[in-house]
Amino acid sequence: MLSKLNSLMEGRVSVFKNFLALGILQGTNFLIPLIIMPYLVNTIGIERYGFISFAQVVMIYLFSLTDYGFAITATQEIATNKSDVNKLSDVFSKVITVKGFLVFVSAIILALLLLFIPQIKADQLTFILGFMLVIGQTSLPTWFFQGIEKMKYITYVNLGAKLLFTAFIFLFVTEKDHYPFVLLFFGLGNLISGIIGTWYAVRKYNLKFKLASIAQVKLELYKGWGLFVANFSITSYMNSNLFILKFFTSDLVVGYYSVAEKIVMAVRQILVVFSQAIFPHICQLAEESYSKVIHFFKQVFVPFTLFIVLVCGLTYIYSAEVIGIFAKDQVSGINHLLRLLIVVPIIVCLNIFPSQILLSYNLRKGYTAVMILGSVLNVLLNITLASKFGAEGTAISVIVTEIFILVGLFFMSKKAELS
């Protein structure tokens, strides 16, 4: 009995430490943009801020290619082979090799976009410099430290680098024409974090890097294809909103929506951190018994959900005051959008349970199917509603899509449980 209690407590402590470290790491990715948002809106203007947000969405699409679902597959493989140095080295080498190949592919895709898409071709410098965001984000070995549940190492490095390059933005982005350098500085922060984090992982865990063969690269791409499609679908429904809105409205409207979306994404990032923090532990419990997984969720999920509801409720009530912090002269144009979108984190919170069940038991076909259908639904709704109702139509599209995904994931998890 005492042994079981100690094991349970160790699991909770491990999850809490991982959650805290991931919170700091992922929090810097969203809190820093929120911190500098008032400065950028005031310095480069709401319209250029909208354009920067559009460029960032393009880079997020390219990064979703280089990530290729390794945040799930590599993390899971690392988590179940912590004590095997040879296996860790093998996974580490394969992931690094495949990611390097995919960065090259994404660079080719960007070159084609620069040639053929007018909205991108018109400001090539912003997108070329912004590609550093893809390189930097890809270099972060977050998946490795998350798998071994030692996130504090990469967190310290990431925080220091991000603070340094945030300072660079305040120092060097001082005029409207300096807006192309914003994404460059963000990318450089990630790149330095990635280089130091990778060096530390190799040194700390005695990893041996060996370039993967072409056959191994093909196998990894084949194995991860389904999850990549699912993750790309997630990226699509989360980021196609700004992309589509850009084609139907002005940079000003895109700027309004971008501010509201970034505030909501800051809340939503808490969900991402929570989900990533518990995933390695869920994978370990799943190998023991389904009842242990359910017991763990009952203990941690209910209070976490209540916390998210409280945060979203307060944001809704004090929406004008929240917006005033980031864009004080634009409150009237953003307030109704924020109040619409703030319901989204509550819906997303509810889908953590079924999605973790499907992923931890390798039931990825159901997960992938829901995400693909959700992505298609979101694009169709966006094109229809954004063309008629502008940013409000986009917000409604997001809400309907999230409800569809929630219902779909629960249906798939129940279907898997019955089978």
Short mmCIF file of C-alpha atoms in Angstrom, two decimals:
data_model
loop_
_atom_site.label_atom_id
_atom_site.label_comp_id
_atom_site.label_asym_id
_atom_site.label_seq_id
_atom_site.Cartn_x
_atom_site.Cartn_y
_atom_site.Cartn_z
CA MET A 1 0.00 0.00 0.00
CA LEU A 2 2.79 2.38 0.96
CA SER A 3 4.64 1.48 -2.25
CA LYS A 4 1.57 2.30 -4.36
CA LEU A 5 1.10 5.61 -2.55
CA ASN A 6 4.74 6.57 -3.15
CA SER A 7 4.39 5.64 -6.81
CA LEU A 8 1.28 7.78 -7.17
CA MET A 9 2.92 10.75 -5.47
CA GLU A 10 6.02 10.43 -7.64
CA GLY A 11 3.81 10.45 -10.73
CA ARG A 12 2.03 13.61 -9.57
CA VAL A 13 5.27 15.37 -8.70
CA SER A 14 6.76 14.45 -12.06
CA VAL A 15 3.70 15.72 -13.92
CA PHE A 16 3.64 18.93 -11.87
CA LYS A 17 7.32 19.64 -12.51
CA ASN A 18 6.89 18.94 -16.20
CA PHE A 19 3.77 21.13 -16.29
CA LEU A 20 5.59 23.99 -14.58
CA ALA A 21 8.60 23.78 -16.88
CA LEU A 22 6.45 23.44 -19.99
CA GLY A 23 4.33 26.35 -18.75
CA ILE A 24 7.37 28.60 -18.59
CA LEU A 25 8.68 27.35 -21.93
CA GLN A 26 5.41 27.60 -23.86
CA GLY A 27 4.35 30.65 -21.88
CA THR A 28 7.27 32.64 -23.23
CA ASN A 29 6.11 31.80 -26.75
CA PHE A 30 2.79 33.52 -26.08
CA LEU A 31 3.36 35.90 -23.19
CA ILE A 32 6.27 37.65 -24.88
CA PRO A 33 4.20 38.41 -28.02
CA LEU A 34 1.48 39.73 -25.69
CA ILE A 35 3.99 41.87 -23.82
CA ILE A 36 5.38 43.44 -26.97
CA MET A 37 1.97 43.72 -28.68
CA PRO A 38 1.19 47.22 -27.31
CA TYR A 39 4.64 48.42 -28.38
CA LEU A 40 4.34 46.99 -31.89
CA VAL A 41 0.78 48.23 -32.43
CA ASN A 42 1.90 51.69 -31.38
CA THR A 43 5.18 51.63 -33.34
CA ILE A 44 4.34 49.94 -36.65
CA GLY A 45 0.55 50.43 -36.56
CA ILE A 46 -2.39 48.02 -36.36
CA GLU A 47 -2.37 47.37 -40.13
CA ARG A 48 1.30 46.33 -40.29
CA TYR A 49 0.74 44.32 -37.13
CA GLY A 50 -2.02 42.51 -39.01
CA PHE A 51 0.36 41.83 -41.89
CA ILE A 52 3.04 40.49 -39.54
CA SER A 53 0.41 38.15 -38.08
CA PHE A 54 -0.42 36.96 -41.60
CA ALA A 55 3.28 36.28 -42.31
CA GLN A 56 3.56 34.43 -39.00
CA VAL A 57 0.69 32.14 -40.02
CA VAL A 58 2.59 31.19 -43.20
CA MET A 59 5.63 30.30 -41.07
CA ILE A 60 3.46 28.26 -38.70
CA TYR A 61 2.23 26.21 -41.66
CA LEU A 62 5.83 25.55 -42.72
CA PHE A 63 6.83 24.65 -39.16
CA SER A 64 3.95 22.18 -38.93
CA LEU A 65 5.66 20.37 -41.82
CA THR A 66 9.05 20.25 -40.07
CA ASP A 67 7.45 19.16 -36.78
CA TYR A 68 5.72 16.25 -38.57
CA GLY A 69 4.04 15.01 -35.40
CA PHE A 70 7.30 14.34 -33.55
CA ALA A 71 5.91 16.24 -30.56
CA ILE A 72 3.73 13.13 -30.09
CA THR A 73 5.58 10.21 -31.71
CA ALA A 74 9.13 11.06 -30.59
CA THR A 75 7.95 12.10 -27.12
CA GLN A 76 6.10 8.80 -26.72
CA GLU A 77 9.11 6.78 -27.92
CA ILE A 78 11.50 8.65 -25.62
CA ALA A 79 9.12 8.29 -22.66
CA THR A 80 8.98 4.50 -23.00
CA ASN A 81 12.76 4.06 -23.48
CA LYS A 82 14.24 6.41 -20.89
CA SER A 83 16.79 3.94 -19.56
CA ASP A 84 18.05 2.70 -22.93
CA VAL A 85 20.83 5.06 -24.09
CA ASN A 86 21.21 3.30 -27.45
CA LYS A 87 17.49 3.61 -28.17
CA LEU A 88 17.49 7.28 -27.13
CA SER A 89 20.42 7.95 -29.47
CA ASP A 90 18.64 6.15 -32.29
CA VAL A 91 15.43 8.16 -31.86
CA PHE A 92 17.39 11.39 -31.44
CA SER A 93 19.39 10.79 -34.65
CA LYS A 94 16.35 9.87 -36.74
CA VAL A 95 14.31 12.87 -35.61
CA ILE A 96 17.15 15.36 -36.18
CA THR A 97 17.85 13.94 -39.66
CA VAL A 98 14.21 13.98 -40.75
CA LYS A 99 13.67 17.48 -39.38
CA GLY A 100 16.70 18.74 -41.30
CA PHE A 101 15.32 17.25 -44.50
CA LEU A 102 11.90 18.80 -43.89
CA VAL A 103 13.43 22.25 -43.29
CA PHE A 104 14.94 22.00 -46.77
CA VAL A 105 11.55 21.02 -48.21
CA SER A 106 9.82 23.90 -46.43
CA ALA A 107 12.40 26.34 -47.86
CA ILE A 108 11.50 25.15 -51.37
CA ILE A 109 7.79 25.62 -50.59
CA LEU A 110 8.43 29.17 -49.37
CA ALA A 111 10.37 29.96 -52.56
CA LEU A 112 7.38 28.81 -54.63
CA LEU A 113 5.00 30.91 -52.52
CA LEU A 114 7.23 33.95 -53.06
CA LEU A 115 7.00 33.41 -56.80
CA PHE A 116 3.29 32.72 -57.22
CA ILE A 117 1.21 34.20 -54.35
CA PRO A 118 0.67 37.97 -54.82
CA GLN A 119 0.01 38.69 -51.11
CA ILE A 120 3.39 37.10 -50.28
CA LYS A 121 5.32 38.24 -53.34
CA ALA A 122 4.47 41.88 -52.55
CA ASP A 123 6.66 41.86 -49.41
CA GLN A 124 9.34 39.21 -49.92
CA LEU A 125 11.76 40.56 -47.30
CA THR A 126 9.31 39.96 -44.44
CA PHE A 127 8.82 36.32 -45.45
CA ILE A 128 12.50 35.62 -46.15
CA LEU A 129 13.55 37.01 -42.77
CA GLY A 130 10.55 35.34 -41.17
CA PHE A 131 11.78 31.91 -42.29
CA MET A 132 14.21 32.14 -39.37
CA LEU A 133 11.13 31.44 -37.22
CA VAL A 134 10.76 28.04 -38.92
CA ILE A 135 14.47 27.22 -38.55
CA GLY A 136 14.53 28.31 -34.90
CA GLN A 137 11.34 26.50 -33.91
CA THR A 138 12.47 23.32 -35.65
CA SER A 139 15.82 23.35 -33.81
CA LEU A 140 14.21 23.18 -30.35
CA PRO A 141 14.59 19.64 -28.89
CA THR A 142 11.50 20.13 -26.72
CA TRP A 143 10.21 16.67 -27.73
CA PHE A 144 13.30 15.02 -26.20
CA PHE A 145 13.18 16.78 -22.82
CA GLN A 146 9.42 16.36 -22.68
CA GLY A 147 9.80 12.61 -23.23
CA ILE A 148 12.32 12.17 -20.42
CA GLU A 149 10.24 14.57 -18.27
CA LYS A 150 13.16 16.93 -17.63
CA MET A 151 11.78 20.11 -19.15
CA LYS A 152 13.63 22.46 -16.81
CA TYR A 153 16.85 22.21 -18.83
CA ILE A 154 15.42 23.52 -22.11
CA THR A 155 13.17 25.96 -20.24
CA TYR A 156 16.03 27.96 -18.71
CA VAL A 157 17.84 28.26 -22.03
CA ASN A 158 14.69 29.21 -23.92
CA LEU A 159 13.68 31.87 -21.44
CA GLY A 160 17.08 33.57 -21.52
CA ALA A 161 17.28 33.62 -25.32
CA LYS A 162 13.70 34.88 -25.71
CA LEU A 163 14.25 37.72 -23.26
CA LEU A 164 17.43 38.72 -25.11
CA PHE A 165 15.76 38.95 -28.49
CA THR A 166 12.68 40.62 -27.07
CA ALA A 167 15.06 43.33 -25.93
CA PHE A 168 16.36 43.49 -29.52
CA ILE A 169 12.84 44.22 -30.76
CA PHE A 170 12.50 47.16 -28.36
CA LEU A 171 15.96 48.40 -29.35
CA PHE A 172 15.84 47.98 -33.12
CA VAL A 173 12.17 48.01 -34.18
CA THR A 174 11.62 51.73 -33.65
CA GLU A 175 9.93 52.81 -36.90
CA LYS A 176 7.10 51.59 -39.13
CA ASP A 177 9.51 50.32 -41.79
CA HIS A 178 11.27 48.04 -39.30
CA TYR A 179 8.35 45.56 -39.14
CA PRO A 180 10.08 42.85 -41.29
CA PHE A 181 12.61 42.26 -38.49
CA VAL A 182 10.03 41.22 -35.87
CA LEU A 183 9.81 37.57 -36.94
CA LEU A 184 13.56 37.44 -37.54
CA PHE A 185 14.26 38.28 -33.89
CA PHE A 186 11.74 35.71 -32.65
CA GLY A 187 13.37 33.07 -34.84
CA LEU A 188 16.88 33.89 -33.64
CA GLY A 189 15.76 33.46 -30.04
CA ASN A 190 14.46 29.97 -30.81
CA LEU A 191 17.58 29.06 -32.81
CA ILE A 192 19.96 29.90 -29.96
CA SER A 193 17.74 27.97 -27.53
CA GLY A 194 17.71 25.01 -29.89
CA ILE A 195 21.49 24.91 -30.38
CA ILE A 196 22.23 25.10 -26.66
CA GLY A 197 19.43 22.65 -25.78
CA THR A 198 20.63 20.09 -28.33
CA TRP A 199 24.23 20.37 -27.11
CA TYR A 200 23.09 19.87 -23.53
CA ALA A 201 20.96 16.83 -24.42
CA VAL A 202 23.90 15.18 -26.18
CA ARG A 203 26.26 15.94 -23.29
CA LYS A 204 23.89 15.12 -20.42
CA TYR A 205 22.51 11.84 -21.78
CA ASN A 206 25.57 10.64 -23.72
CA LEU A 207 23.68 10.65 -27.01
CA LYS A 208 25.49 9.52 -30.14
CA PHE A 209 24.34 11.19 -33.34
CA LYS A 210 24.43 9.20 -36.54
CA LEU A 211 22.91 10.50 -39.74
CA ALA A 212 19.87 8.39 -40.56
CA SER A 213 19.85 6.49 -43.84
CA ILE A 214 17.46 7.26 -46.68
CA ALA A 215 15.54 4.10 -45.83
CA GLN A 216 15.18 5.20 -42.20
CA VAL A 217 14.00 8.66 -43.27
CA LYS A 218 11.38 7.10 -45.56
CA LEU A 219 10.25 4.79 -42.75
CA GLU A 220 9.89 7.68 -40.27
CA LEU A 221 7.94 9.72 -42.80
CA TYR A 222 5.68 6.75 -43.48
CA LYS A 223 5.13 5.98 -39.77
CA GLY A 224 4.33 9.58 -38.92
CA TRP A 225 2.18 10.39 -41.95
CA GLY A 226 -1.18 9.86 -40.27
CA LEU A 227 -0.29 11.97 -37.25
CA PHE A 228 1.25 14.64 -39.49
CA VAL A 229 -2.01 14.89 -41.43
CA ALA A 230 -3.91 15.20 -38.15
CA ASN A 231 -1.53 17.85 -36.78
CA PHE A 232 -1.53 19.74 -40.07
CA SER A 233 -5.31 19.69 -39.90
CA ILE A 234 -5.10 21.19 -36.40
CA THR A 235 -2.72 23.86 -37.71
CA SER A 236 -5.10 24.55 -40.58
CA TYR A 237 -8.17 25.10 -38.46
CA MET A 238 -6.22 27.15 -35.92
CA ASN A 239 -4.38 29.34 -38.44
CA SER A 240 -6.39 29.32 -41.65
CA ASN A 241 -8.65 31.88 -39.99
CA LEU A 242 -6.21 34.77 -40.43
CA PHE A 243 -5.08 33.42 -43.78
CA ILE A 244 -8.61 33.33 -45.24
CA LEU A 245 -9.65 36.57 -43.53
CA LYS A 246 -6.74 38.32 -45.27
CA PHE A 247 -8.28 37.52 -48.68
CA PHE A 248 -11.74 38.90 -47.81
CA THR A 249 -10.94 41.91 -45.63
CA SER A 250 -8.24 44.52 -44.99
CA ASP A 251 -5.04 44.40 -42.93
CA LEU A 252 -6.89 46.55 -40.38
CA VAL A 253 -9.58 43.90 -39.83
CA VAL A 254 -6.90 41.20 -39.74
CA GLY A 255 -5.13 43.30 -37.10
CA TYR A 256 -8.31 43.49 -34.98
CA TYR A 257 -8.85 39.74 -35.19
CA SER A 258 -5.18 39.02 -34.54
CA VAL A 259 -5.17 40.94 -31.26
CA ALA A 260 -8.31 39.13 -30.02
CA GLU A 261 -6.94 35.77 -31.18
CA LYS A 262 -3.58 36.25 -29.44
CA ILE A 263 -5.32 37.00 -26.13
CA VAL A 264 -7.42 33.84 -26.49
CA MET A 265 -4.38 31.83 -27.59
CA ALA A 266 -2.57 32.89 -24.43
CA VAL A 267 -5.37 31.24 -22.42
CA ARG A 268 -5.45 28.28 -24.79
CA GLN A 269 -1.72 27.78 -24.37
CA ILE A 270 -2.39 26.73 -20.77
CA LEU A 271 -4.31 23.80 -22.25
CA VAL A 272 -1.43 22.89 -24.55
CA VAL A 273 1.00 22.92 -21.64
CA PHE A 274 -1.30 20.81 -19.48
CA SER A 275 -1.87 18.29 -22.27
CA GLN A 276 1.84 18.00 -23.11
CA ALA A 277 2.84 17.75 -19.46
CA ILE A 278 0.55 14.83 -18.66
CA PHE A 279 1.04 12.94 -21.94
CA PRO A 280 4.27 11.04 -21.04
CA HIS A 281 2.72 9.99 -17.72
CA ILE A 282 -0.50 8.93 -19.47
CA CYS A 283 1.55 6.81 -21.89
CA GLN A 284 3.18 5.00 -18.96
CA LEU A 285 -0.16 4.46 -17.17
CA ALA A 286 -1.73 3.20 -20.41
CA GLU A 287 0.79 0.34 -20.45
CA GLU A 288 -0.37 -0.67 -16.96
CA SER A 289 -4.16 -0.41 -17.11
CA TYR A 290 -7.01 1.68 -18.49
CA SER A 291 -8.46 2.11 -14.99
CA LYS A 292 -5.29 3.86 -13.83
CA VAL A 293 -5.58 6.32 -16.73
CA ILE A 294 -9.19 7.11 -15.81
CA HIS A 295 -8.32 7.49 -12.13
CA PHE A 296 -5.52 9.91 -12.95
CA PHE A 297 -7.79 12.02 -15.17
CA LYS A 298 -10.46 12.23 -12.46
CA GLN A 299 -7.92 13.55 -10.01
CA VAL A 300 -6.37 16.26 -12.17
CA PHE A 301 -8.83 17.08 -14.96
CA VAL A 302 -11.88 18.34 -13.03
CA PRO A 303 -10.07 21.04 -11.00
CA PHE A 304 -8.10 22.08 -14.09
CA THR A 305 -11.32 22.49 -16.12
CA LEU A 306 -12.87 24.65 -13.38
CA PHE A 307 -9.76 26.83 -13.42
CA ILE A 308 -10.07 27.34 -17.21
CA VAL A 309 -13.77 28.23 -16.90
CA LEU A 310 -12.87 30.84 -14.25
CA VAL A 311 -10.14 32.38 -16.42
CA CYS A 312 -12.41 32.57 -19.47
CA GLY A 313 -15.29 33.99 -17.43
CA LEU A 314 -13.15 36.77 -16.00
CA THR A 315 -11.76 37.57 -19.44
CA TYR A 316 -15.31 37.87 -20.82
CA ILE A 317 -16.45 40.16 -18.00
CA TYR A 318 -13.38 42.40 -18.18
CA SER A 319 -12.80 42.13 -21.93
CA ALA A 320 -12.57 45.88 -22.51
CA GLU A 321 -10.00 46.27 -19.75
CA VAL A 322 -7.97 43.32 -21.10
CA ILE A 323 -7.93 44.74 -24.62
CA GLY A 324 -7.00 48.16 -23.27
CA ILE A 325 -3.74 46.71 -21.99
CA PHE A 326 -2.67 45.64 -25.46
CA ALA A 327 -4.39 48.02 -27.89
CA LYS A 328 -6.01 50.85 -25.93
CA ASP A 329 -7.06 52.85 -29.01
CA GLN A 330 -8.72 49.86 -30.69
CA VAL A 331 -11.03 48.52 -27.93
CA SER A 332 -14.30 49.07 -29.81
CA GLY A 333 -13.09 47.17 -32.87
CA ILE A 334 -11.83 44.17 -30.90
CA ASN A 335 -14.14 43.77 -27.88
CA HIS A 336 -16.97 41.84 -29.56
CA LEU A 337 -14.44 39.50 -31.22
CA LEU A 338 -12.75 38.68 -27.92
CA ARG A 339 -16.08 37.96 -26.24
CA LEU A 340 -17.00 35.56 -29.03
CA LEU A 341 -13.65 33.75 -29.06
CA ILE A 342 -13.12 33.40 -25.30
CA VAL A 343 -15.55 30.47 -25.18
CA VAL A 344 -13.15 28.44 -27.36
CA PRO A 345 -10.63 27.47 -24.61
CA ILE A 346 -13.44 25.91 -22.55
CA ILE A 347 -14.50 23.71 -25.48
CA VAL A 348 -10.88 22.77 -26.23
CA CYS A 349 -10.27 21.88 -22.58
CA LEU A 350 -13.02 19.28 -22.74
CA ASN A 351 -11.40 17.48 -25.68
CA ILE A 352 -8.11 16.84 -23.83
CA PHE A 353 -9.46 13.63 -22.26
CA PRO A 354 -10.65 11.85 -25.43
CA SER A 355 -7.65 12.99 -27.49
CA GLN A 356 -5.17 11.69 -24.89
CA ILE A 357 -7.00 8.37 -24.72
CA LEU A 358 -6.82 7.94 -28.49
CA LEU A 359 -3.15 8.94 -28.73
CA SER A 360 -1.83 7.03 -25.71
CA TYR A 361 -3.42 3.79 -26.97
CA ASN A 362 -2.17 4.42 -30.54
CA LEU A 363 -5.72 4.77 -31.86
CA ARG A 364 -4.60 7.50 -34.23
CA LYS A 365 -6.91 6.73 -37.14
CA GLY A 366 -9.94 7.98 -35.25
CA TYR A 367 -8.04 11.02 -34.01
CA THR A 368 -6.78 11.79 -37.51
CA ALA A 369 -10.23 11.39 -39.08
CA VAL A 370 -11.81 13.87 -36.67
CA MET A 371 -9.05 16.43 -37.17
CA ILE A 372 -9.20 16.22 -40.95
CA LEU A 373 -12.98 16.60 -41.00
CA GLY A 374 -12.72 19.48 -38.53
CA SER A 375 -10.14 21.22 -40.69
CA VAL A 376 -12.27 20.85 -43.82
CA LEU A 377 -15.34 22.10 -41.96
CA ASN A 378 -13.44 25.11 -40.64
CA VAL A 379 -12.14 26.13 -44.07
CA LEU A 380 -15.59 25.79 -45.67
CA LEU A 381 -17.26 27.76 -42.87
CA ASN A 382 -14.54 30.40 -42.98
CA ILE A 383 -14.83 30.96 -46.71
CA THR A 384 -18.62 31.18 -46.41
CA LEU A 385 -18.93 33.30 -43.26
CA ALA A 386 -15.83 35.49 -43.52
CA SER A 387 -16.83 36.61 -47.00
CA LYS A 388 -20.22 37.76 -45.64
CA PHE A 389 -19.60 38.76 -42.02
CA GLY A 390 -15.86 39.45 -41.90
CA ALA A 391 -14.05 38.79 -38.61
CA GLU A 392 -17.29 37.87 -36.79
CA GLY A 393 -17.88 35.13 -39.34
CA THR A 394 -14.39 33.80 -38.73
CA ALA A 395 -14.99 33.70 -34.96
CA ILE A 396 -18.24 31.78 -35.41
CA SER A 397 -16.46 29.31 -37.72
CA VAL A 398 -13.89 28.59 -35.00
CA ILE A 399 -16.56 27.96 -32.34
CA VAL A 400 -18.59 25.59 -34.55
CA THR A 401 -15.43 23.70 -35.57
CA GLU A 402 -14.29 23.23 -31.97
CA ILE A 403 -17.70 21.85 -30.97
CA PHE A 404 -17.58 19.43 -33.92
CA ILE A 405 -14.09 18.23 -32.91
CA LEU A 406 -15.14 17.79 -29.27
CA VAL A 407 -18.12 15.63 -30.22
CA GLY A 408 -16.08 13.68 -32.77
CA LEU A 409 -13.23 12.87 -30.35
CA PHE A 410 -15.62 11.68 -27.64
CA PHE A 411 -17.43 9.51 -30.17
CA MET A 412 -14.16 7.95 -31.35
CA SER A 413 -12.87 7.34 -27.82
CA LYS A 414 -16.15 5.67 -26.79
CA LYS A 415 -16.16 3.58 -29.96
CA ALA A 416 -12.59 2.45 -29.23
CA GLU A 417 -13.49 1.67 -25.62
CA LEU A 418 -16.43 -0.52 -26.68
CA SER A 419 -14.32 -2.38 -29.20
#
